[in-house]
XYZ file of C-alpha atoms in Angstrom:
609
model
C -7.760 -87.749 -110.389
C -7.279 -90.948 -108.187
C -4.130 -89.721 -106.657
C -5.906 -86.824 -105.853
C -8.560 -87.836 -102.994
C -8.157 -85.146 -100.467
C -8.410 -82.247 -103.980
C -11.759 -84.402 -104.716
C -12.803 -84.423 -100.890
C -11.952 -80.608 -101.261
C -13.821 -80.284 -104.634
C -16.653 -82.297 -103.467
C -17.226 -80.069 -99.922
C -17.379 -77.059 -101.911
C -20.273 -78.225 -104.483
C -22.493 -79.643 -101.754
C -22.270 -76.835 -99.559
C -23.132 -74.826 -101.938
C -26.068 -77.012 -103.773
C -27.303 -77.340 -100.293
C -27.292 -73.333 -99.695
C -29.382 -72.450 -102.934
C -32.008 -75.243 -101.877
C -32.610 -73.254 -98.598
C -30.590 -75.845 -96.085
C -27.832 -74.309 -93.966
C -25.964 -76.881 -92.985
C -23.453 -75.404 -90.253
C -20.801 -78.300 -90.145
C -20.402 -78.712 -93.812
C -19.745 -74.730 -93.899
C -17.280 -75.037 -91.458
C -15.412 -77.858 -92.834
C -15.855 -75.419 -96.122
C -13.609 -72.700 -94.943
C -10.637 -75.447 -94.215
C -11.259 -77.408 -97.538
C -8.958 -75.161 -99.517
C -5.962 -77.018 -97.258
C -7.182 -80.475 -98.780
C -6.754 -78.746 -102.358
C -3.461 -77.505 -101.439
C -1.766 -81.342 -100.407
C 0.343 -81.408 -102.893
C 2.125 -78.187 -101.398
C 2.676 -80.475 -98.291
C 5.820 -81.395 -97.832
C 6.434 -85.114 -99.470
C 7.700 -86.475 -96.017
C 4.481 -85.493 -94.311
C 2.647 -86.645 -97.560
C 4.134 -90.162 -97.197
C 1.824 -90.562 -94.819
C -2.322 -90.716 -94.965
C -2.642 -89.827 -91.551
C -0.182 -86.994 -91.633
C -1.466 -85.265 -94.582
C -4.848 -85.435 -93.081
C -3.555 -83.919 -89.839
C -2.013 -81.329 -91.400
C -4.225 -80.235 -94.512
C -6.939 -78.412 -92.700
C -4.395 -76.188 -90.673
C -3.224 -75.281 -94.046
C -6.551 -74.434 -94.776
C -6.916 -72.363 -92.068
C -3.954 -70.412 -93.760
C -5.046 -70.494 -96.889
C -8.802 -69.435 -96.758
C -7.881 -66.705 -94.475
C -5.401 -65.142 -96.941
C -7.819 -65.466 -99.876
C -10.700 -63.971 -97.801
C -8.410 -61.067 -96.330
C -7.340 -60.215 -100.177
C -10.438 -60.523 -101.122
C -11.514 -57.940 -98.870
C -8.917 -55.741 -99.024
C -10.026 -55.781 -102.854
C -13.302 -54.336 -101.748
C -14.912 -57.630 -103.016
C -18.058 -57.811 -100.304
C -17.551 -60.804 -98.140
C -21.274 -62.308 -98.886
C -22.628 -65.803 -98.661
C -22.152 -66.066 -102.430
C -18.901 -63.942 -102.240
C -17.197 -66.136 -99.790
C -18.599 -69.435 -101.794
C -16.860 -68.121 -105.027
C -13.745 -67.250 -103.571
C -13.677 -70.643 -101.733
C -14.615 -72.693 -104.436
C -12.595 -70.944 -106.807
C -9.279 -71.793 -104.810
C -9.772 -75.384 -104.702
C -10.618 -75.737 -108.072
C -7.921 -74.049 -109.217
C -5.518 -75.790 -106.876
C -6.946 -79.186 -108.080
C -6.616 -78.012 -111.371
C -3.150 -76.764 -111.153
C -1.245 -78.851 -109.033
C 0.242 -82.232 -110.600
C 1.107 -84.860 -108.730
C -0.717 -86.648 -105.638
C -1.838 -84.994 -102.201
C -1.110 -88.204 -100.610
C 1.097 -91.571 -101.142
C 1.684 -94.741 -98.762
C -0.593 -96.905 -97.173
C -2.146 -97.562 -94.180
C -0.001 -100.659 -92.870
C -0.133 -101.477 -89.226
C 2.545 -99.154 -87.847
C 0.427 -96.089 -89.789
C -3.008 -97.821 -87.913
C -1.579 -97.748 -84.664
C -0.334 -94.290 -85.260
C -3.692 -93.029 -86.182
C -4.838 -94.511 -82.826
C -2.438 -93.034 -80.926
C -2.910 -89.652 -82.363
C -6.611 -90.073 -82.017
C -5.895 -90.946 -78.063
C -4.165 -87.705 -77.897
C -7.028 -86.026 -79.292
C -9.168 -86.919 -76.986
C -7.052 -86.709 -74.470
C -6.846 -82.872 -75.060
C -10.397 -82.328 -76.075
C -11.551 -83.677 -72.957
C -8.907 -81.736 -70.729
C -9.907 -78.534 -73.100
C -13.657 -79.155 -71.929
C -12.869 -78.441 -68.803
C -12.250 -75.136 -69.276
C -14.496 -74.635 -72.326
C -17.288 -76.518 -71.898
C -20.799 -74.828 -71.391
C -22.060 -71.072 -72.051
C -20.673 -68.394 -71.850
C -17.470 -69.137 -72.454
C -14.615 -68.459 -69.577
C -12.136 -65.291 -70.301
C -13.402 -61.798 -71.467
C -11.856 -61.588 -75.032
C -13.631 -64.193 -76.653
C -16.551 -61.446 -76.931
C -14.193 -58.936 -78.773
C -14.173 -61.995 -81.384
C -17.600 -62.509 -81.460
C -18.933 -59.248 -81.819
C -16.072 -58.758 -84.614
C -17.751 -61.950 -86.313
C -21.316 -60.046 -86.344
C -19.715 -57.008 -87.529
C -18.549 -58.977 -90.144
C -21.767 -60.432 -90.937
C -23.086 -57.002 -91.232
C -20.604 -54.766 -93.209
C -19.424 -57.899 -95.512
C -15.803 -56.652 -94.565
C -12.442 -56.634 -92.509
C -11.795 -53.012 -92.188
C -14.626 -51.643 -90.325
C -15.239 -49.488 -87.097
C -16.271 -51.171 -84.275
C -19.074 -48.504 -82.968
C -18.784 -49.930 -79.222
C -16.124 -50.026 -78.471
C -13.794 -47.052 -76.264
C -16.749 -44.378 -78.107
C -15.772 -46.011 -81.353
C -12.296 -46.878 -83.077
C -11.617 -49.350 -85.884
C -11.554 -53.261 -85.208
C -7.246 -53.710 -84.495
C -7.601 -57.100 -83.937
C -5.709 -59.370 -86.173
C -8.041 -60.588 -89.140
C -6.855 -63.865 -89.514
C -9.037 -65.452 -87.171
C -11.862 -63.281 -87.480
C -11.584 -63.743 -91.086
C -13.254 -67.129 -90.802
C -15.574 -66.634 -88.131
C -17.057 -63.874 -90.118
C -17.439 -65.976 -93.212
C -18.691 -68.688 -91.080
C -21.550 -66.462 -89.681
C -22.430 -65.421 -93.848
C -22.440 -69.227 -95.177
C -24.450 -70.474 -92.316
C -27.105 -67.565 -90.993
C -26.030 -68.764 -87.611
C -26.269 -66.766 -84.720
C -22.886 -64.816 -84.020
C -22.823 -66.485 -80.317
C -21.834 -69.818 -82.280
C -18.800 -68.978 -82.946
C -17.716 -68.675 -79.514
C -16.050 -71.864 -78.843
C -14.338 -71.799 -82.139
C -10.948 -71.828 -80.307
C -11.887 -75.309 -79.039
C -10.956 -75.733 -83.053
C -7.821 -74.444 -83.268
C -6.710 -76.074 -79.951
C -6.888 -78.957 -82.197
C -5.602 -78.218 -85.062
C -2.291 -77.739 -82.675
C -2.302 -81.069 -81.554
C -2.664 -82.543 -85.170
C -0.152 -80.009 -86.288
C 2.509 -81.307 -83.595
C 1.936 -84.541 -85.105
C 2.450 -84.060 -88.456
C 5.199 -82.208 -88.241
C 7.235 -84.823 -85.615
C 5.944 -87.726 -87.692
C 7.471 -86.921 -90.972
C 10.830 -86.587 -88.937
C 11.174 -88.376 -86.583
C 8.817 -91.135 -87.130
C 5.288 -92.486 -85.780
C 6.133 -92.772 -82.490
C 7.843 -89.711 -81.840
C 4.609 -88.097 -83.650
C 2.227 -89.149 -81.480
C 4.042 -88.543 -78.272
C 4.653 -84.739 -78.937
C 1.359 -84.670 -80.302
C 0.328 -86.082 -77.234
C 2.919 -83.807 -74.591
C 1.026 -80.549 -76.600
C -2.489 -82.341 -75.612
C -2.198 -82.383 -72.401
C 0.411 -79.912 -70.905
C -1.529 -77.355 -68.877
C -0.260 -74.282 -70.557
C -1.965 -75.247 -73.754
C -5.493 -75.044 -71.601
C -4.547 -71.688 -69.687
C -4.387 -69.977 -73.263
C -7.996 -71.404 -73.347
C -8.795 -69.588 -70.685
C -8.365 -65.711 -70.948
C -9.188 -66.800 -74.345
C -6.013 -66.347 -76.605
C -7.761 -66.741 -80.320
C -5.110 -65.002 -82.138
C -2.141 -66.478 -80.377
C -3.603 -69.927 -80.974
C -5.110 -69.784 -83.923
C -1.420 -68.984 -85.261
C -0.031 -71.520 -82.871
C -1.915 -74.372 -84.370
C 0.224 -72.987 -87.688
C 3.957 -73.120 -86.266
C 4.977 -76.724 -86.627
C 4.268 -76.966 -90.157
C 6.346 -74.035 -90.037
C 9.272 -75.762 -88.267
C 8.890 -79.029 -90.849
C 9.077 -76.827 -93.394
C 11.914 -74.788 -91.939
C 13.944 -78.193 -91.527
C 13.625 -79.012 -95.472
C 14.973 -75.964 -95.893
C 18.312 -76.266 -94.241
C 18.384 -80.056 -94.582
C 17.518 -81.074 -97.976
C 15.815 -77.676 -99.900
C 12.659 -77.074 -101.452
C 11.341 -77.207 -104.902
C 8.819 -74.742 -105.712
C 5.856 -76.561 -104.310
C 7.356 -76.238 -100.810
C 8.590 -72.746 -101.574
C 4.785 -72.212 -101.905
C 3.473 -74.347 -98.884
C 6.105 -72.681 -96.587
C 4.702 -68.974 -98.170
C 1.220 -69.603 -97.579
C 2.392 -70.546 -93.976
C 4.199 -67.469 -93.213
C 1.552 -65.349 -94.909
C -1.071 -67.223 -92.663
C 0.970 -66.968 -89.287
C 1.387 -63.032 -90.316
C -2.313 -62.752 -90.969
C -3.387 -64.680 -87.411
C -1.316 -62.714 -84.703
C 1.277 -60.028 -85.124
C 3.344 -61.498 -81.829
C 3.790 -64.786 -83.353
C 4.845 -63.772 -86.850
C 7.834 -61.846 -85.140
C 8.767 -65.339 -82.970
C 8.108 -67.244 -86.647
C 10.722 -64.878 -88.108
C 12.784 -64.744 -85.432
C 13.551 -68.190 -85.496
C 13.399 -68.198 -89.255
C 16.241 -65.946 -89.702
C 18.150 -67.635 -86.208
C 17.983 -71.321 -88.099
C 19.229 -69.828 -91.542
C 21.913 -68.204 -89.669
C 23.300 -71.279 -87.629
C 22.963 -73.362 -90.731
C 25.020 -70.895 -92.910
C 27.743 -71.792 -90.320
C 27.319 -75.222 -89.970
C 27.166 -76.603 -93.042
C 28.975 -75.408 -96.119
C 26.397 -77.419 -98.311
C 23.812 -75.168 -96.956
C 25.214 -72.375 -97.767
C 25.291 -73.098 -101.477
C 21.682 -74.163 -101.567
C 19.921 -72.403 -98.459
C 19.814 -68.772 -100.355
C 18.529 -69.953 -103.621
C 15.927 -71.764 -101.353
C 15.060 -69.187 -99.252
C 14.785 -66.650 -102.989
C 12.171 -68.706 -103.883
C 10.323 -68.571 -100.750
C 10.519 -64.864 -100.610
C 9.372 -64.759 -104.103
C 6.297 -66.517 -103.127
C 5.461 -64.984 -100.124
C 5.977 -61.266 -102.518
C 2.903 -63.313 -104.879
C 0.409 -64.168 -101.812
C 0.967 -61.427 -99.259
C -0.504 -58.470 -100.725
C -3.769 -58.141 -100.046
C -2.885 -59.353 -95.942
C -0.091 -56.455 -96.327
C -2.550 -54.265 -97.087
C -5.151 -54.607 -94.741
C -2.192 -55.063 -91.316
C -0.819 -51.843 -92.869
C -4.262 -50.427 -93.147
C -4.753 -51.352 -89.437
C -1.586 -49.955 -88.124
C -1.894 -46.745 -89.264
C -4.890 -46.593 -86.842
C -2.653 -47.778 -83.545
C -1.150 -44.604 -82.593
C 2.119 -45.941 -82.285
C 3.401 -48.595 -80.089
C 3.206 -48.187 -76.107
C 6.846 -47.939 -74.294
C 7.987 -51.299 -73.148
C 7.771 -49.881 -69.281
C 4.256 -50.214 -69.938
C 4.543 -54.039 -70.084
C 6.919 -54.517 -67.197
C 4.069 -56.183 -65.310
C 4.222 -58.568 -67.657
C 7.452 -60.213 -66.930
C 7.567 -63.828 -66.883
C 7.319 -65.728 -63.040
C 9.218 -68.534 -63.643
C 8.457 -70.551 -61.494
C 4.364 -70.041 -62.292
C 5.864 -70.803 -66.171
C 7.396 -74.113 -64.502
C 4.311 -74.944 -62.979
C 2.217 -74.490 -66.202
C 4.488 -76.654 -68.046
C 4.731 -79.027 -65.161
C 7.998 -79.278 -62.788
C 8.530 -83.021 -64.419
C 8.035 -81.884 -67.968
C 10.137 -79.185 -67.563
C 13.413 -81.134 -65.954
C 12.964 -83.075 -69.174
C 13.048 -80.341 -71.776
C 15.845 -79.425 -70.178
C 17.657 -82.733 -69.889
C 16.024 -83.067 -74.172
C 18.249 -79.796 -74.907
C 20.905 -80.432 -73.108
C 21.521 -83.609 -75.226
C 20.204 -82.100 -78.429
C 22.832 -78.820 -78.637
C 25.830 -81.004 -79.281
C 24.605 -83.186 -82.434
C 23.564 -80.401 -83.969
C 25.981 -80.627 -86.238
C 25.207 -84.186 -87.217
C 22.009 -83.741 -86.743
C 20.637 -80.585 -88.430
C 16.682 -81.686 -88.181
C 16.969 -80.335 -84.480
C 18.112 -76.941 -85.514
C 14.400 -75.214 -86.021
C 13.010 -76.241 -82.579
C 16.312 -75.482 -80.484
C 16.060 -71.917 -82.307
C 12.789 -71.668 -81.286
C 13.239 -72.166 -77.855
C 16.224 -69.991 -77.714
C 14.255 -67.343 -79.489
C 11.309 -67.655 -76.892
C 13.799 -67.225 -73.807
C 15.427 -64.175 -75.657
C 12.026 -62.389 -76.230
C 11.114 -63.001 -72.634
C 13.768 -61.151 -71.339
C 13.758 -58.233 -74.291
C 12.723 -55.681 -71.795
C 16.570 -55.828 -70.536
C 17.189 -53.614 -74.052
C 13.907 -51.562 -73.496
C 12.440 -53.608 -76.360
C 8.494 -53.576 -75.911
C 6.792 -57.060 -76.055
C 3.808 -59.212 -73.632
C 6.542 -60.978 -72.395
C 4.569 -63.295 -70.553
C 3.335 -65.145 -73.411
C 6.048 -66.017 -74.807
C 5.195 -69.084 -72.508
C 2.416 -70.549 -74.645
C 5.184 -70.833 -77.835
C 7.455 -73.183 -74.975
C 5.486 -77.119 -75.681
C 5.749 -76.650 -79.408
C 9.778 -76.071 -79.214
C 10.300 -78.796 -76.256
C 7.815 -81.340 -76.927
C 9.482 -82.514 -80.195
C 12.352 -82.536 -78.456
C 11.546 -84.663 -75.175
C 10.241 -87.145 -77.877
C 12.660 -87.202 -80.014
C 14.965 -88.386 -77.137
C 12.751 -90.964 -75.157
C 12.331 -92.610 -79.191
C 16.167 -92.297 -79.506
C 17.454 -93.820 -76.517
C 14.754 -96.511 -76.057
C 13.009 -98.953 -77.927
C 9.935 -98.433 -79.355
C 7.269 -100.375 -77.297
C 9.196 -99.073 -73.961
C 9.835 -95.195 -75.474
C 6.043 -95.292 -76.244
C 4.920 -96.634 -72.964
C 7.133 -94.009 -71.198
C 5.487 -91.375 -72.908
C 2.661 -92.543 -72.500
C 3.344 -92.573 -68.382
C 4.346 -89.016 -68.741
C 1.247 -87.827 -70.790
C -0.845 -89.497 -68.011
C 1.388 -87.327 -65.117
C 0.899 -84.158 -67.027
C -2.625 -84.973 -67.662
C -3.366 -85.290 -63.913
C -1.692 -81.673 -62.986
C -3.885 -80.748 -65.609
C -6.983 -82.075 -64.804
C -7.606 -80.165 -61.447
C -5.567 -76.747 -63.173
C -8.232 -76.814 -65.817
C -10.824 -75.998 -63.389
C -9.080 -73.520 -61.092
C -8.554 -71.541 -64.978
C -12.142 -71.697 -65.528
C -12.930 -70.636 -62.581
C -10.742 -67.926 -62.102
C -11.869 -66.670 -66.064
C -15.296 -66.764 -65.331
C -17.044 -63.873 -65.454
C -20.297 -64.177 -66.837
C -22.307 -66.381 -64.666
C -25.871 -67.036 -65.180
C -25.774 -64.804 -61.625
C -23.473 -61.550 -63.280
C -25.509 -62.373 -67.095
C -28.913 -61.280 -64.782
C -27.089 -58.368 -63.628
C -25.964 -57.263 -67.315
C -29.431 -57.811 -68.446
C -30.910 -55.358 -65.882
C -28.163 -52.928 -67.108
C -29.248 -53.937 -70.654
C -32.640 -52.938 -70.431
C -31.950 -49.668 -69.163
C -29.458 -47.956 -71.299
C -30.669 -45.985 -73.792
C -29.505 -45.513 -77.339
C -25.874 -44.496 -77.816
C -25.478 -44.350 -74.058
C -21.557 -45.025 -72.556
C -20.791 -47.175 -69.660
C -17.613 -47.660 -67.934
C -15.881 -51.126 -67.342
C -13.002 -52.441 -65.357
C -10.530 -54.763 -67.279
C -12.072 -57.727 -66.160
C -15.696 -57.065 -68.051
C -14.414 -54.713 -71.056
C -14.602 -56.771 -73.750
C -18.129 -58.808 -72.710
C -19.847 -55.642 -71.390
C -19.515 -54.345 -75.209
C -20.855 -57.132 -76.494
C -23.297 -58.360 -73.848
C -24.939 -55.033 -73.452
C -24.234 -53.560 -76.898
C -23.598 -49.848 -75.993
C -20.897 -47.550 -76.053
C -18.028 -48.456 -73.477
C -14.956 -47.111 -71.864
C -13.208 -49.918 -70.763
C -10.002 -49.373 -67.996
C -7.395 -51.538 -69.333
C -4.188 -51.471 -68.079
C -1.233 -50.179 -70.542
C 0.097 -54.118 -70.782
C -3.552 -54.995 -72.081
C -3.428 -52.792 -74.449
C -1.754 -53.101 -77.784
C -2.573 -49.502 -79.703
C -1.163 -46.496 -77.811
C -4.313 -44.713 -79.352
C -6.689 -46.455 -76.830
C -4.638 -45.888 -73.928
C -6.118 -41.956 -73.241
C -9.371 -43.596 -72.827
C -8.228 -46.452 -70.634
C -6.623 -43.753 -68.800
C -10.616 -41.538 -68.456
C -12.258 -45.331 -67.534
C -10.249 -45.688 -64.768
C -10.458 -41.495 -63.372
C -14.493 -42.751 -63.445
C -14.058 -45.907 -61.603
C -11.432 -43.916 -59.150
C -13.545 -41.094 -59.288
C -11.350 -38.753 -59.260
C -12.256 -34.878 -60.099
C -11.216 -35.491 -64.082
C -13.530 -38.658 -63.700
C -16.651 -37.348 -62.223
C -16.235 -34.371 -64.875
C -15.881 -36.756 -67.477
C -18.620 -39.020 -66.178
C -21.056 -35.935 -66.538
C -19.997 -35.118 -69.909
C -20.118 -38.245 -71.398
C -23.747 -38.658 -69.460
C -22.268 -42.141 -67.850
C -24.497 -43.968 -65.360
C -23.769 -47.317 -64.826
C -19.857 -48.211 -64.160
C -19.594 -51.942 -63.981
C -16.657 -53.521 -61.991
C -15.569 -57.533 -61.160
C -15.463 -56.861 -56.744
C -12.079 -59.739 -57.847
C -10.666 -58.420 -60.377
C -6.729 -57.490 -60.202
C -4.179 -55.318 -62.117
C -1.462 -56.830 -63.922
C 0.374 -56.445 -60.950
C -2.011 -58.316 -58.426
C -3.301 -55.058 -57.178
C -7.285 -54.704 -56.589
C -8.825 -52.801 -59.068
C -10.540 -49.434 -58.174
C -14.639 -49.394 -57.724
C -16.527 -46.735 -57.318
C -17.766 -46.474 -53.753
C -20.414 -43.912 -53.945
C -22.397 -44.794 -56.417
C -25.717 -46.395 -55.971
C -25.409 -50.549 -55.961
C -27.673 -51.670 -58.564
C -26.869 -55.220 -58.788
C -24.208 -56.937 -57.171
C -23.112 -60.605 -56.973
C -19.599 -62.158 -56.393
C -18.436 -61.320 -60.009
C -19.970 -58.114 -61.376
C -20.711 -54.731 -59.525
C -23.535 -52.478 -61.386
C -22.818 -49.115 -59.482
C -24.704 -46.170 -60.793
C -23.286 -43.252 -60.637
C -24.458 -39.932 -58.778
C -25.134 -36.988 -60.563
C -24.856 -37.652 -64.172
C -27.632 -38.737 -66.476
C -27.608 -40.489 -69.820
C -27.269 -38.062 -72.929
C -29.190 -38.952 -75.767
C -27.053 -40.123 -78.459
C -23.932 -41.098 -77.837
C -20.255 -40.349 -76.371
C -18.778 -38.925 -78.609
């Protein structure tokens, strides 16, 4: 068992946390670190590259516990099993065991020689780096952005039903929950091992952002070496796009994100050297766990999956005699651990409606010159200059394969809408650091020495870090909406709704009026907010209320709506203001949040219906 120590870390977690639960303590952080101790079990699927290292394969073992626990607890609720404190403890607990039990070999080799200890310093500068530029957007409460209080009420949902596939009773009168379990997979089990309140889990993403940056680094490291780790590591830190996603609050998207490089490491095994069976099953529980996080991202994963296969077929006879016995074994594994996530995405889709046309997310298109400030004008002439010099030794060179794919799959999906083909092509811009940042790495290690590539990454980490710095606050404050002035206003509003009674929202308060005031809302997204065609009808009667229009004031008395609650700054998709009502009575207004209620109509008593 000694060349086990992150499986006995894992094993270890697991007993305490629950020996600590049946004496009465809740102990928050050791449930947390709970739900990504499965990944520590699961080493020995880590590539042995990455394993070389003990930094590494502690970088990269609790994003493949965020894989892992969130296909076991998906399956296991797709199997009806009820997601309790005990339930989730089991099902936990039984993984690592098993995995300890199961897996030969060790979870992690080498030693911690000076060129490793200066690694982990440099990777734990990045860290910081990016935790403190994330706190600028994240730090106090509420959180910036209006989604993160779909996810939180989701969580407490969770909490309630013990389950994934439930109806969320708030939201547009009452649909099912269509967001992608992966994410709220975990906060829901968090909420069930620790009795916290469901508010805690709100600046989870602050987690995953991370995860990313330790992902980056394993992934570069077992490449490309230490220094090449730490500076992508640390270009993914601090690159302003990577805190924007923070802002609008992009849980899913990140939370699948923080998965991908792993994905790319093991991608480059695959058409470089191959993969026994352990890989075959690190690399499924990887795809399984990108498909479970965010449906966008699995089809950029596969995308570029099936783009680097093809390339490499063509490249390199070699490849193709190994690459499709490779890839069979991959599939094979993925056939073993994907059911029960299948089943509850299928489940989910059936309730969508259908998909919306891709006219409806023509707003969407990617500015690129607002993508080029994101990534930073100086970042971005070096990506460019880092592919430029990468396409031609591809052939020598096949490691570079999986993130030039990438990149070329991003720019393709960002312009899909030529061929009608429906996608939010504008965030295709949040996949762009983990595709360039290896690269722009990999090329300042290559063409200087060490001490001088390190210091000139370090230079450029520093620029992008100051465009950062002041961007971080114009995000925040252009995501936030609930201000201790607009949180007074939706307590007044609060306090007098009455049971089951329906209020109307623009896009900008949607998601946090459900949750903040906890009743029945139509909510006026715009088509390229929405993702099921089957809540675009009741977009459509949200916004004939806030227009009021004759179909809105009918539906308005119908429904029994009072209150309509608008953001006086809020903008379409396409910059245009949105409508609010203008002859309603003002009930509360402040420089984020209009409470207008509405003439002639009064509150029915139960519900929308």
């Amino acid at each position: 068992m000694s060349r086990r120590p992150l499986g006995i870390a894992a094993v270890t977690v697991a007993g305490l946390e629950a020996a600590l639960a049946a004496a009465g303590v809740q102990a928050s952080l050791l449930s947390a670190v709970l739900l990504v101790a499965p990944g520590f079990a699961l080493a020995p699927l880590l590539p042995e590259p990455l394993r070389r290292s003990p930094v590494a394969a502690l970088a990269a073992a609790p994003v493949l516990g965020v894989a892992a626990s969130s296909i076991v607890l998906i399956s296991a609720s797709s199997a009806s099993i009820p997601l309790t404190g005990t339930a989730v403890r089991l099902i936990l607990g039984t993984t690592i065991v098993l995995a300890v039990a199961l897996l030969p070999g060790p979870d992690v080799g080498g030693r911690l020689d000076r060129g490793a200890r200066l690694g982990a310093l440099g990777l734990g500068a990045a860290v910081v780096a990016g935790v403190v530029l994330e706190g600028r957007v994240l730090h106090g409460s509420p959180a910036p952005g209006n989604d993160w209080a779909k996810y939180v009420l989701y969580a407490d949902e969770i909490r309630r039903h013990h389950a994934l596939l439930i109806d969320n009773p708030y939201w547009m009168l009452g649909v099912p929950f269509r967001e992608d379990p992966g994410a709220p997979a975990l906060y829901g089990s968090f909420l069930v091992l620790s009795g916290q309140s469901a508010s805690t889990v709100m600046h989870g993403i602050w987690g995953f952002a991370v995860l990313s940056v330790l992902s980056t680094y394993a992934y570069v490291r077992s490449l490309w070496g230490e220094v090449s780790g730490v500076l992508a590591a640390a270009f993914v830190a601090v690159i302003p796009v990577s805190h924007d996603i923070l802002g609008w609050h992009g849980l899913a998207n990140l939370a699948a994100l923080c998965q991908l490089p792993l994905v790319l490491l093991y991608l480059t095994l695959l058409v470089t050297r191959g993969l026994d069976w352990r890989g075959a099953g690190g690399f499924g529980v990887l795809l399984v766990g990108v498909a479970a996080a965010h449906r966008l991202s699995l089809i950029v994963t596969v995308a570029t999956v099936a783009a680097t296969l093809a390339v490499a077929l063509v490249l390199s006879a070699e490849a193709r005699r190994r690459m499709p016995r490779d890839a069979l074994k991959v599939a094979v594994l993925v056939a073993l651990i994907s059911p029960g996530v299948v089943y509850d995405l299928v489940t989910r889709g059936r309730s969508f409606g259908g998909t919306l046309s891709y006219r409806s997310y023509l707003s969407s298109k990617v500015d690129l010159s607002l993508a080029a400030s994101d990534l930073t004008w100086l970042f971005c002439a070096l990506a460019v200059a880092a592919l430029v010099l990468a396409v031609p030794r591809l052939r020598r060179d096949p490691r570079l394969l999986p993130p030039i794919a990438l990149f070329a799959v991003i720019a393709a999906l960002a312009y899909v809408w030529i061929i009608h083909l429906p996608l939010a092509y504008l965030r295709m811009v949040y996949f762009v650091p983990f595709a360039v940042a290896p690269l722009v790495a990999i090329e300042l290690v290559r063409r200087l020495p060490p001490r001088l590539a390190a210091a000139a990454g370090g230079a450029l980490a520093l620029a992008m870090a100051a465009f950062a710095w002041p961007q971080a606050t114009s995000v925040r404050d252009f995501y936030s909406f609930a201000t201790p002035a607009t949180l007074r206003g939706l307590d007044a509003v609060a306090e007098r709704v009455r049971p089951g009674e329906v209020i109307v929202t623009d896009r900008c308060w949607s998601f946090l009026a459900t949750w903040l005031v906890h009743t029945q809302t139509l909510a006026a997204l715009e088509p390229a907010d929405i993702q099921p065609k089957a809540e675009l009808e009741r977009a459509r009667q949200a916004r004939a209320v806030l227009e009021e229009s004759p179909r809105g004031k009918r539906l308005a008395r119908r429904l029994g709506i009072r209150y309509a609650l608008a953001d006086p700054t809020c903008d379409e998709v396409s910059g245009h203001p949105v409508p609010v009502p203008v002859t309603g009575e003002p009930v509360f207004i402040s420089d984020r949040l209009a409470v207008m209620r509405l003439r002639g109509t009064d509150a029915r008593a139960a519900g929308g219906g």
